[in-house]
Amino acid sequence: MRLAMHAAGFQCAGCGEWVETTVDESGGSKQQYVEDCQVCCQPNVLTVRWDGSAQEFTITAELES
């Protein structure tokens, strides 16, 4: 099984800027983790949903409370 890291982006829930990140498909079809915005430094809780058959993912972000 070949696993890969994929370049991705999300819109910061705090400042609205687009931020670059990577998605690791080996983490499963639904992943959640915290990543700080590279612009405003606010922590975003990212929810990543990976569809391996379509080779597509979606990322939603909300500020960590």
Backbone as a ProteinNet text record, in pm:
[ID]
protein_1_A
[PRIMARY]
MRLAMHAAGFQCAGCGEWVETTVDESGGSKQQYVEDCQVCCQPNVLTVRWDGSAQEFTITAELES
[TERTIARY]
83.3	0	87.7	62	140.8	68.6	135.3	77.5	153.3	82.7	147.4	101	185.7	151.4	102.7	-3.1	-61.2	-57.9	-12.8	-18	-163.8	-194.8	-333.2	-333.2	-450.6	-464.5	-595.1	-599.5	-723.5	-731.7	-853.3	-874.6	-879.9	-792.3	-785.8	-920.1	-969	-1096.5	-1084.3	-962.1	-942.2	-926.8	-829.8	-799.7	-849.2	-890.6	-943.2	-839.7	-711.8	-606.2	-598.4	-556.5	-534	-396.1	-387	-264	-233	-105.7	-64.4	-37.4	-73.1	-47.6	-30.6	-17.1	-12.5	-111.2	-161.1	-252	-182.1	-180.4	-120.7	-233.6	-249.8	-361.6	-351.4	-233.9	-220.8	-291.4	-334	-404.3	-549.9	-597.7	-734.6	-826.8	-951.5	-1047.2	-1099.5	-1090.2	-1126.4	-1018.4	-963.2	-856.1	-891.2	-841.2	-860.2	-734.5	-683.4	-564.8	-560.4	-472.6	-459.2	-335.5	-353.1	-241.1	-252.5	-141.7	-141.8	-139.1	-212.9	-211.7	-72.3	-19.7	113.1	111.4	-8.2	-21.3	-47.7	-154.6	-194	-159	-109.1	-64.4	-177.1	-303	-412.4	-424.4	-453.1	-466.8	-600.5	-593.1	-710.9	-725	-845.8	-874.7	-915.8	-835.6	-862.5	-930.9	-1038.2	-1103.7	-1082	-1014.3	-980.8	-1057.8	-1128.3	-1198	-1134.9	-1086.2	-1013.4	-1096.5	-1116.9	-1186.1	-1080.9	-1032.3	-924.7	-961.7	-1085.8	-1125	-1126.2	-1163.7	-1165.3	-1034.4	-947.5	-821.6	-847.4	-950.5	-986.8	-1003.8	-983.7	-1004.5	-1065.5	-1129.4	-1180.3	-1126.8	-1100.9	-1051.1	-1143	-1189.7	-1262.7	-1182.3	-1190.9	-1114.2	-1206.2	-1179.6	-1246.1	-1143.2	-1160.6	-1064.7	-1073.5	-959.3	-954.4	-1009.1	-1097.7	-1158.1	-1082.1
-118.3	0	124.5	213.6	335.4	449.1	511.1	623.1	749.4	860.9	984	1102.4	1203.3	1332.4	1418.7	1494.2	1577.7	1723.2	1811.9	1955.4	1997.5	2084.2	2128	2268.7	2320.8	2452.5	2461.5	2556	2581.5	2730.3	2777.2	2917.5	2931.6	3013.6	3033.4	3083.3	3021.2	3061.2	3192.8	3236.8	3361.5	3482.2	3476.8	3593.8	3581.1	3461	3442.3	3419	3422.3	3399.3	3251.4	3224.8	3086.6	3043.5	2925.7	2873.3	2738.6	2715.4	2588.2	2485.8	2361.3	2249.7	2124.1	2010.2	1882.1	1786.5	1693.7	1590.3	1456.4	1376.5	1243.2	1141.4	1079.1	986.6	864.4	835.3	720.7	745.5	869.7	903.2	859.5	806.9	758.2	851.7	809.6	884.8	1008.7	1012.5	1133.7	1159.8	1279.4	1318	1451.9	1473.7	1603.2	1636.2	1756.8	1800.2	1951.8	2007.4	2152	2197.7	2305	2365.5	2516.7	2580.8	2726	2792.4	2903.4	2982	3041.6	3035.6	3089.7	3241.8	3302	3446.8	3510.4	3465.5	3529.7	3446.7	3325.6	3235.9	3179.3	3199.5	3142	2992.9	2911.8	2767.6	2733.1	2660.7	2613.2	2463.5	2418.3	2276	2237.6	2154.2	2112.2	1976.2	1965.3	1837.1	1803.2	1691.6	1648.6	1521.8	1522.7	1402.3	1360.3	1237.2	1183.2	1076.1	1091.7	991.6	925.7	810.1	742	696.6	655.3	608.7	723.7	842	958.3	1037.9	1001.2	1072.8	1221.2	1250.3	1387.3	1401.8	1522.4	1549.2	1686.2	1708.4	1840.5	1875.3	2003.1	2050.8	2161.5	2149.4	2258.6	2301.6	2431.5	2485.7	2565.1	2551.9	2636.6	2668.3	2782.3	2820.8	2728.2	2695.6	2613	2696.4	2635.5	2712	2696.3
0	0	0	-92.6	-105.7	-34.4	61.9	134.8	98.1	101.6	57.6	140.8	141.5	199.3	83.3	107.9	3.6	48	-40.7	-12.6	-7.2	86.8	104.7	161.6	179.1	238.8	314.8	409	481.8	508.9	529.2	562	713.1	768.6	913.5	964	1071	1130.4	1206.3	1232.8	1305.4	1214.4	1124.7	1041.6	898	855.8	721.2	613.1	648.7	549.7	512.3	388.1	344.5	389	447.8	506.8	443.1	412.7	354.5	463.8	435.1	526.1	442	506.9	436.6	501.6	422.4	471.3	453.4	559.3	556.5	548.7	432.7	415.2	505.3	562.3	651.8	784.9	810.5	933.5	933.9	823.3	817.2	741	728.3	647.3	718.9	852.4	926.8	1030.2	1022.8	1113.3	1176.2	1296.4	1360.5	1438.7	1417.2	1489.2	1492	1574.6	1590	1513.4	1436.4	1364.9	1379.1	1416.4	1430.4	1293.8	1281.6	1159.6	1141.5	1020.3	991.8	982.6	979	967.8	1104	1174	1300.3	1424.3	1405.5	1513.2	1599.9	1562.6	1640.3	1610.8	1713.3	1692.5	1626	1515.8	1443.4	1462.7	1496.2	1499.8	1358.3	1294.4	1157	1157.7	1082.2	1059.5	912.7	889.8	754.8	724.2	614.6	568.6	437.5	433.5	318.8	250.2	119.6	38.4	-49.8	-6.2	-76.9	-216.6	-236.8	-370	-470.4	-426.2	-515.1	-507.2	-410.8	-388.5	-362.9	-281.5	-248.7	-97.7	-48.6	92.4	108.3	221.1	257.4	395.6	416.6	544.9	593.5	717.3	781.4	903.3	934.8	1046.8	1139.5	1267.9	1367.5	1475	1540.1	1642.5	1762.1	1817.6	1938.3	2054.3	2131.9	2242.6	2372
[MASK]
+++++++++++++++++++++++++++++++++++++++++++++++++++++++++++++++++

